[in-house]
Amino acid sequence: MRIRSNSLHVGANRQALYLVSALLLPLSGEAFAEPHHHHIHGANIREAAYSSYRAPAVTLTDMNGELVQLDRFLSENRPTLVEFFFTSCTTICPVMASTLSSARREMASLRDDFRILSISIDPEHDTPARLRDYAQNFDQDSRWRLLTGGRRDIDRVLDAFDARYAGADKMNHQPYVFLRAGPDRPWLRIEGVISGQQLVAAYAKVLDEADPQSKPK
Amino acid sequence: MNPRSFSLATFFLATVLSASISPPAASESAGDASLGMRLYRDGIRADGSPARATVQDGVALPGAKSGCVNCHRPSGFGSSEGGFYVPPITAPILFEPRRLDRNRLFPNMFEQAQPKGYQARLRQPHMRPGYTEDSLSRALASGIDAAGQPLDPIMPRYVLSDADVANLTAFLRGLSVTPDPGVTAKDLHLATIISADAPASERAAALATMEAYGDWANKRTSGYAGRERYSPYHHSDFADAYRLWRLHVWELRGPRETWRSQLDRFYSEQPVFAVIGGLVSGPFDDVADFCDASRLPCLFPNTDLPRTRNADQGYTFYFSRGLELEGEGLAAFLADAEAKPNAILEIVGSGPSATRPAAAFEHVLRTRRPQARLSVQPLSSVADVRSLSAKIGGEIDTVMIWPGETDDETIVALLAALPKTARILLPSSRTALARDRLTEEQAARVLLAHPHELPGVEHPLSYRVRAWMRTRKLDILEPRLQLQTYYALSLFDAGFGHLNTDFFRDYVIELIEHESEKDMNPGLFPTLTLGPGQRFASGGIYVVRLDPMAKDGVSAVSGWIVP
């Protein structure tokens, strides 16, 4: 069965993709590197919105060969971040992984039982051994799980998070981060290459909205 | 040193000796281009320390990922990935004022699904003067380009010494300056490598397919070039890019030790831009070594014994890891099976087509099922069979046979001598033997590696490709071989077409990596996919049993196993 090209939110063809892209306002002027007054270079955020996604009941494999049943994992009562990547990706994936690595201490100071799932969209190439090699580049801890699995299962996860990319061609994959405070909360879907500060701020925001009374640890 | 960094070094040396490097400005320090190459590729500074790179408000990149090559790629022509346009930084582009070149950007603008920011960047780039060493230094340190405007936040900022910048500048001055050999003003020279002992019908089928494709490509481009200014889809705009395909057959004769010098001689007589398809008996290593040394893209030879060492980032692309993959896949299958093996007899015939998959099988089995007892026995004759069967104890539950060059008769005799309770594993090459020569009782215990798409699963493109062949009066006598050859040709065609006039082999390799998932798989494998640095397009196998009622006599007992 051929996988048709994705669109961000509706339909299934490239025209829809362009149309929807045209409706999205780029949120950061720095995305175009226009001259700007403050000195912090904003990251390339294109959109951030809440959505509900249900993870499918698929079993993926982590870099140590351990099986992870995704829906059960995501039903645990803890904050979770999900993103998609592949180990031979050269442009955005190492940047995202570095960003996740750099933000984790500040995130942990807000609430430290979070988990990060990086799910490979190139399971043909990304074996657990390759995931381990990739992970060694980044300063990380056991909160970060890299996952691979069967092609169809990965596709089901992409579908569930509305993260399919044009032509089923992984070179067209877009940077997304999905973040939520717990299984009863909606996912914050962030499109773009989020910066470390923005990630911490988004994490603080979803935690705060889930439990406005609580103070950071 | 991996093959590509070695060959970049030789490339650099070649260009140093040529007159066509953009001349450095008078004020530039004399940097060391080989140190600059190390910075570009490995992110290592002149003092040996890793470059410190930060992106996006101070996120530190690991040293291994901070080299320029990661985004700007070995050719320097940049990339399009994840919705980002990474511009080219080759010498003719970097050290000259920015010019708007619709032809170069045509695929990015009109043939890719990219977000709004990407499209804006292409259509409204910052105009800037050519870089100098000074402005390059400023760009790398503070992200301000040669026109004083900020670079995208995803471009790293680096902490580098003046010497580092001088070295990098010297390297960049030689990056993708002179187009690679094999392309003349009118022609694109290509070769296919065939060993003299290739079966005649396979050789004929492969060559006929390549000639038909080359003829078709030439008629196509002649048609475009002949319609100046009113061709469909602006094809005449690319008139400067079209070349006529000229195919050369390089036939390897005699002992393997002489192959390398034969290839060097063929190449010196007629340099080619790439090698496509081909049929080489036995291991492909010697040819792969030649391709790496000559920096010659060798695209999808029909081999099941690729050179799997140092393959990533090299110059040869393969369909799969062939027999080694079958070894790994069968071992992974056994390790994950419900009925786990406890006592395995592995019988290894002669030649690399037995020893290589055997080594791969043993490695994976020992890692994933260390509890199993594994006994390895050589086999090369009927006498061996008799002595083996005397040695085999009754407790063997699994027999893995790698026939290699052993003939079918010996294998049939071996199978008859094996304990009747053991399951029997065979490589895909003996599927016909298993189907046709075994007793029913034996057939029920046989499992085979199947590194291809399952019978009966049709990919739409296969219909179109076969129709194309029929309209060209091409007999389809070797369907697998011919479809594989077609894939190699069409993927090269797509990649080469996107070069426009930038005839650089590293660039065509990057384009082929990029194009690989674009629906060109004619259905021989469930998936054919590449990526930056990847060289094996298919990574798994099915395991099948014999099933007389099923199409082609086999049906799957596993999912797609990526070992």
mmCIF file of N, CA and C in Angstrom, chain A residues 61-66 85 87 126-138 140 144 146, chain B residues 367-368:
data_model
loop_
_atom_site.group_PDB
_atom_site.id
_atom_site.type_symbol
_atom_site.label_atom_id
_atom_site.label_comp_id
_atom_site.label_asym_id
_atom_site.label_seq_id
_atom_site.Cartn_x
_atom_site.Cartn_y
_atom_site.Cartn_z
ATOM 1 N N THR A 61 11.132 -0.855 20.065
ATOM 2 C CA THR A 61 12.334 -1.396 20.714
ATOM 3 C C THR A 61 13.280 -0.255 21.004
ATOM 4 N N ASP A 62 13.838 -0.226 22.197
ATOM 5 C CA ASP A 62 14.752 0.873 22.508
ATOM 6 C C ASP A 62 16.189 0.478 22.197
ATOM 7 N N MET A 63 17.130 1.395 22.470
ATOM 8 C CA MET A 63 18.488 1.190 22.011
ATOM 9 C C MET A 63 19.187 0.040 22.734
ATOM 10 N N ASN A 64 18.602 -0.400 23.842
ATOM 11 C CA ASN A 64 19.178 -1.550 24.534
ATOM 12 C C ASN A 64 18.449 -2.845 24.205
ATOM 13 N N GLY A 65 17.558 -2.776 23.230
ATOM 14 C CA GLY A 65 16.817 -3.965 22.843
ATOM 15 C C GLY A 65 15.587 -4.213 23.697
ATOM 16 N N GLU A 66 15.294 -3.310 24.631
ATOM 17 C CA GLU A 66 14.111 -3.518 25.473
ATOM 18 C C GLU A 66 12.863 -3.100 24.724
ATOM 19 N N PHE A 85 12.888 11.353 14.633
ATOM 20 C CA PHE A 85 14.234 11.639 14.131
ATOM 21 C C PHE A 85 14.718 10.422 13.337
ATOM 22 N N THR A 87 18.878 8.485 12.582
ATOM 23 C CA THR A 87 20.270 8.662 13.005
ATOM 24 C C THR A 87 21.143 9.271 11.918
ATOM 25 N N ASP A 126 17.876 2.185 11.264
ATOM 26 C CA ASP A 126 18.127 2.465 12.679
ATOM 27 C C ASP A 126 17.821 1.258 13.541
ATOM 28 N N THR A 127 18.803 0.382 13.658
ATOM 29 C CA THR A 127 18.725 -0.752 14.558
ATOM 30 C C THR A 127 19.064 -0.263 15.970
ATOM 31 N N PRO A 128 18.784 -1.058 16.981
ATOM 32 C CA PRO A 128 19.201 -0.654 18.334
ATOM 33 C C PRO A 128 20.682 -0.299 18.414
ATOM 34 N N ALA A 129 21.525 -1.014 17.694
ATOM 35 C CA ALA A 129 22.956 -0.687 17.733
ATOM 36 C C ALA A 129 23.209 0.716 17.190
ATOM 37 N N ARG A 130 22.506 1.068 16.109
ATOM 38 C CA ARG A 130 22.687 2.422 15.560
ATOM 39 C C ARG A 130 22.152 3.467 16.513
ATOM 40 N N LEU A 131 21.062 3.144 17.186
ATOM 41 C CA LEU A 131 20.527 4.101 18.164
ATOM 42 C C LEU A 131 21.549 4.354 19.270
ATOM 43 N N ARG A 132 22.214 3.295 19.710
ATOM 44 C CA ARG A 132 23.233 3.454 20.767
ATOM 45 C C ARG A 132 24.375 4.333 20.286
ATOM 46 N N ASP A 133 24.858 4.063 19.089
ATOM 47 C CA ASP A 133 25.951 4.882 18.545
ATOM 48 C C ASP A 133 25.562 6.348 18.474
ATOM 49 N N TYR A 134 24.347 6.603 18.031
ATOM 50 C CA TYR A 134 23.876 7.984 17.909
ATOM 51 C C TYR A 134 23.789 8.630 19.287
ATOM 52 N N ALA A 135 23.204 7.888 20.233
ATOM 53 C CA ALA A 135 22.981 8.452 21.563
ATOM 54 C C ALA A 135 24.287 8.822 22.239
ATOM 55 N N GLN A 136 25.353 8.092 21.928
ATOM 56 C CA GLN A 136 26.634 8.373 22.586
ATOM 57 C C GLN A 136 27.165 9.766 22.281
ATOM 58 N N ASN A 137 26.667 10.382 21.237
ATOM 59 C CA ASN A 137 27.133 11.736 20.905
ATOM 60 C C ASN A 137 26.635 12.774 21.891
ATOM 61 N N PHE A 138 25.589 12.443 22.610
ATOM 62 C CA PHE A 138 24.899 13.483 23.374
ATOM 63 C C PHE A 138 24.966 13.167 24.858
ATOM 64 N N GLN A 140 23.381 12.658 27.915
ATOM 65 C CA GLN A 140 21.989 12.382 28.240
ATOM 66 C C GLN A 140 21.908 11.336 29.333
ATOM 67 N N TRP A 144 15.933 9.677 28.550
ATOM 68 C CA TRP A 144 15.841 9.775 27.088
ATOM 69 C C TRP A 144 15.845 8.370 26.505
ATOM 70 N N LEU A 146 15.495 6.186 23.017
ATOM 71 C CA LEU A 146 15.448 6.193 21.552
ATOM 72 C C LEU A 146 14.770 4.904 21.114
ATOM 73 N N THR B 367 25.677 -13.375 20.129
ATOM 74 C CA THR B 367 25.278 -12.191 20.895
ATOM 75 C C THR B 367 23.863 -12.336 21.432
ATOM 76 N N ARG B 368 22.960 -12.842 20.582
ATOM 77 C CA ARG B 368 21.557 -12.794 20.972
ATOM 78 C C ARG B 368 21.023 -14.074 21.569
#
